[in-house]
């Protein structure tokens, strides 16, 4: 990579892909859930998944750039962020604005590869992308605003596979429940992430849920986990999911989140980072695996369909 490109790669956190995974997983969840509901072909699922991952990579980078522009006067006062490209002067704010425009146009080009209806569902999320950095200045719950932003993909899989949420009440209910579940998950993992900066945030006047609930963090995390799993299960019920989803997706979420909440050491920065980074793949991967198994069996297993339809 040319030396002049390195600050821009740092700006979009190309060396730290965890945020991209967290943005991508809600898209993957909704794609697999929709495929189970509609019987979409494997090729449709694969092509949609690839587009979503590409879009997550681009839009996460755009979000990081916008965040660093808003925070360019705050980042120098926080240990973890003081060496970010804009904060240390490696990228001029004016250049970052141009770079953001390029990323947003690239994101639009990707969005145009989806059915036209996705435009109506996707474009409103830009308001959240642009305004999230302001939340930490006015509320102790910016993680909730981040959840609304990062979970948007939980709505997108349905129109991406041709389901009109305005016309299909079952799909709309499932999408709303899945979106709410992902919002809860986002608040949970970002609360752990916020503990990495809790001392510097307090000095700099940056608000966070970690500061607001520092003395009862694990209680709050446990409540968020219960809400997330409950809403996830409800979304499965809405589409008529079977035992593979409830055991694979909901069960793995319960195990991985429970383990993380039990073991994370909130006073240790490196430990918080480890659980934040690996939690994406542990919890997100488990939920996705359960959804994938449900999709495969519902669309190819006649015996599974019969078992699922048997009364309890």
XYZ file of C-alpha atoms in Angstrom, residues 29-296:
268
model
C -29.318 -12.409 10.124
C -32.107 -10.762 8.135
C -30.928 -12.300 4.862
C -30.988 -15.818 6.305
C -34.273 -15.217 8.114
C -35.875 -13.912 4.932
C -34.481 -16.826 2.933
C -36.038 -19.233 5.413
C -39.345 -17.378 5.157
C -39.440 -17.123 1.356
C -37.437 -20.140 0.234
C -34.887 -18.015 -1.626
C -32.291 -19.950 -3.627
C -28.741 -20.450 -2.288
C -27.402 -18.274 -5.126
C -29.722 -15.437 -4.122
C -28.614 -15.774 -0.513
C -24.922 -15.840 -1.444
C -25.062 -12.855 -3.795
C -27.091 -10.816 -1.303
C -24.661 -11.696 1.495
C -21.649 -10.615 -0.573
C -23.289 -7.287 -1.402
C -24.151 -6.717 2.245
C -20.601 -7.460 3.397
C -19.166 -5.076 0.820
C -21.656 -2.433 1.854
C -20.844 -2.955 5.551
C -17.138 -2.510 4.844
C -17.703 0.733 2.948
C -20.326 2.254 5.238
C -18.486 1.352 8.403
C -15.509 3.236 6.978
C -17.722 6.201 6.171
C -19.150 6.128 9.682
C -15.668 6.079 11.212
C -14.604 9.041 9.082
C -17.690 11.043 10.032
C -17.161 10.143 13.692
C -13.537 11.288 13.608
C -14.518 14.552 11.951
C -17.016 15.289 14.704
C -14.543 14.181 17.396
C -11.408 15.829 16.041
C -11.234 18.151 19.065
C -12.074 15.407 21.578
C -9.900 12.550 20.311
C -6.559 14.178 21.289
C -7.673 14.015 24.943
C -8.439 10.266 24.964
C -5.528 7.838 25.155
C -7.024 5.275 22.761
C -7.972 7.843 20.088
C -5.258 10.513 20.279
C -3.267 8.957 17.405
C -6.166 8.688 14.964
C -5.284 10.256 11.594
C -7.317 13.461 11.932
C -6.464 13.901 15.608
C -2.719 13.665 14.942
C -2.881 15.795 11.787
C -2.120 13.051 9.235
C -5.393 13.749 7.389
C -6.749 17.272 7.024
C -10.469 17.685 7.877
C -11.149 19.026 4.372
C -9.585 15.919 2.830
C -11.607 13.729 5.183
C -14.816 15.404 3.999
C -13.965 14.636 0.370
C -13.053 11.073 1.338
C -16.400 10.701 3.127
C -18.259 11.836 0.018
C -16.396 9.227 -2.031
C -17.303 6.491 0.459
C -20.972 7.512 0.515
C -21.131 7.466 -3.279
C -19.573 4.009 -3.245
C -22.156 2.909 -0.703
C -24.923 4.285 -2.917
C -23.526 2.363 -5.883
C -23.715 -0.842 -3.837
C -27.240 -0.038 -2.653
C -28.326 0.388 -6.276
C -27.428 -3.256 -6.899
C -30.354 -4.265 -4.673
C -34.043 -4.050 -5.633
C -35.223 -0.441 -5.949
C -37.324 -0.690 -2.774
C -34.096 -1.017 -0.764
C -33.399 2.648 -1.499
C -36.440 3.674 0.535
C -35.342 1.523 3.452
C -31.611 2.195 3.245
C -31.237 5.936 2.717
C -32.901 7.004 6.027
C -30.105 5.234 7.907
C -27.702 7.967 6.733
C -29.344 10.364 9.184
C -28.317 8.071 12.035
C -24.805 7.593 10.618
C -24.279 11.361 10.505
C -25.781 12.206 13.894
C -24.550 9.358 16.127
C -21.319 11.204 17.081
C -23.447 14.030 18.504
C -25.228 11.676 20.889
C -22.231 11.288 23.192
C -22.348 15.047 23.771
C -25.980 15.245 24.874
C -26.928 11.908 26.441
C -25.438 9.132 28.550
C -26.973 6.640 26.143
C -25.168 7.176 22.820
C -24.895 3.378 22.628
C -28.645 3.262 21.983
C -28.241 5.607 19.022
C -25.368 3.436 17.799
C -27.681 0.439 18.143
C -30.310 2.082 15.958
C -27.580 2.744 13.389
C -25.638 -0.531 13.386
C -28.777 -2.670 13.488
C -30.354 -1.139 10.389
C -29.282 -4.104 8.313
C -31.746 -6.276 10.241
C -34.456 -4.542 8.223
C -32.669 -4.683 4.879
C -32.552 -8.411 4.192
C -36.292 -8.557 3.631
C -36.555 -6.005 0.782
C -33.207 -7.239 -0.575
C -34.856 -10.604 -1.211
C -38.049 -9.108 -2.592
C -40.259 -8.894 0.507
C -42.277 -5.693 0.859
C -42.397 -4.938 4.572
C -45.247 -2.506 4.018
C -47.432 -5.220 2.504
C -46.383 -8.307 4.479
C -47.390 -8.044 8.129
C -45.620 -11.257 9.141
C -42.333 -10.145 7.617
C -42.710 -6.652 9.107
C -43.245 -8.131 12.568
C -40.236 -10.429 12.231
C -38.061 -7.595 10.909
C -39.075 -5.259 13.733
C -38.351 -7.872 16.381
C -35.008 -8.798 14.810
C -34.044 -5.127 14.553
C -34.916 -4.529 18.200
C -32.930 -7.605 19.197
C -29.885 -6.313 17.346
C -30.254 -2.885 18.968
C -30.088 -4.544 22.384
C -27.042 -6.565 21.308
C -25.298 -3.416 20.078
C -25.885 -1.561 23.342
C -24.545 -4.591 25.213
C -21.258 -4.974 23.348
C -20.670 -1.235 23.064
C -21.176 -0.827 26.804
C -18.229 -3.177 27.272
C -16.296 -1.214 24.642
C -17.079 2.067 26.439
C -15.388 0.753 29.595
C -12.086 0.957 27.732
C -12.296 4.768 27.723
C -14.259 5.361 30.902
C -11.552 7.366 32.706
C -10.645 9.530 29.717
C -14.306 10.047 28.813
C -15.024 11.364 32.300
C -12.159 13.866 32.017
C -13.128 14.964 28.503
C -16.830 15.328 29.314
C -17.885 12.538 26.935
C -21.058 10.762 28.010
C -21.632 7.006 27.869
C -23.802 4.283 29.360
C -20.676 2.879 31.003
C -20.227 6.089 32.987
C -23.918 6.344 33.831
C -24.152 2.756 35.114
C -20.571 2.084 36.160
C -21.595 0.525 39.478
C -24.166 -1.867 38.003
C -22.718 -2.625 34.589
C -23.053 -6.408 34.732
C -26.656 -6.146 35.867
C -27.431 -3.904 32.904
C -25.532 -6.218 30.553
C -27.506 -9.205 31.827
C -30.788 -7.385 31.273
C -29.759 -6.444 27.743
C -28.839 -10.060 27.001
C -32.228 -11.306 28.186
C -34.004 -8.710 26.039
C -31.846 -9.499 23.010
C -32.418 -13.250 23.195
C -36.129 -12.846 23.915
C -36.643 -10.583 20.905
C -34.554 -12.882 18.728
C -36.727 -15.831 19.725
C -39.868 -13.796 19.057
C -38.655 -12.981 15.548
C -38.186 -16.697 14.919
C -41.681 -17.446 16.170
C -43.038 -14.791 13.802
C -41.685 -16.603 10.725
C -42.439 -20.094 12.004
C -38.851 -21.132 12.712
C -38.104 -24.603 14.013
C -35.904 -26.100 16.738
C -32.605 -25.596 14.908
C -33.087 -21.836 15.093
C -34.089 -21.808 18.750
C -31.330 -24.173 19.836
C -28.655 -22.940 17.430
C -29.271 -19.192 17.309
C -30.977 -18.414 20.611
C -29.118 -21.097 22.544
C -25.688 -20.058 21.296
C -26.485 -16.406 22.016
C -27.421 -17.294 25.584
C -24.208 -19.286 26.101
C -21.817 -16.806 24.486
C -23.342 -13.678 26.011
C -23.612 -15.314 29.423
C -19.967 -16.359 29.289
C -18.839 -12.911 28.161
C -20.771 -11.089 30.886
C -19.476 -13.501 33.518
C -15.829 -13.399 32.478
C -15.218 -9.865 31.180
C -13.014 -7.782 33.480
C -14.398 -4.293 33.084
C -11.455 -2.590 34.789
C -8.961 -4.064 32.311
C -8.774 -2.354 28.918
C -7.174 -5.303 27.123
C -9.731 -7.730 28.505
C -12.640 -5.519 27.419
C -11.117 -5.293 23.953
C -10.684 -9.079 23.743
C -14.324 -9.747 24.562
C -15.551 -6.954 22.306
C -13.463 -8.241 19.387
C -14.180 -11.945 19.826
C -17.786 -11.465 20.910
C -18.639 -10.419 17.350
C -17.662 -13.807 15.967
C -18.811 -15.864 18.957
C -22.319 -14.444 19.314
C -22.851 -13.238 15.764
C -21.409 -16.417 14.296
C -23.577 -18.600 16.516
C -26.782 -16.776 15.615
C -25.898 -16.898 11.915
C -25.072 -20.608 12.088
C -28.449 -21.386 13.648
C -30.244 -19.346 10.999
C -28.268 -21.027 8.225
C -29.103 -24.467 9.583
C -32.776 -23.511 9.803
C -32.735 -22.251 6.204
C -31.080 -25.405 4.861
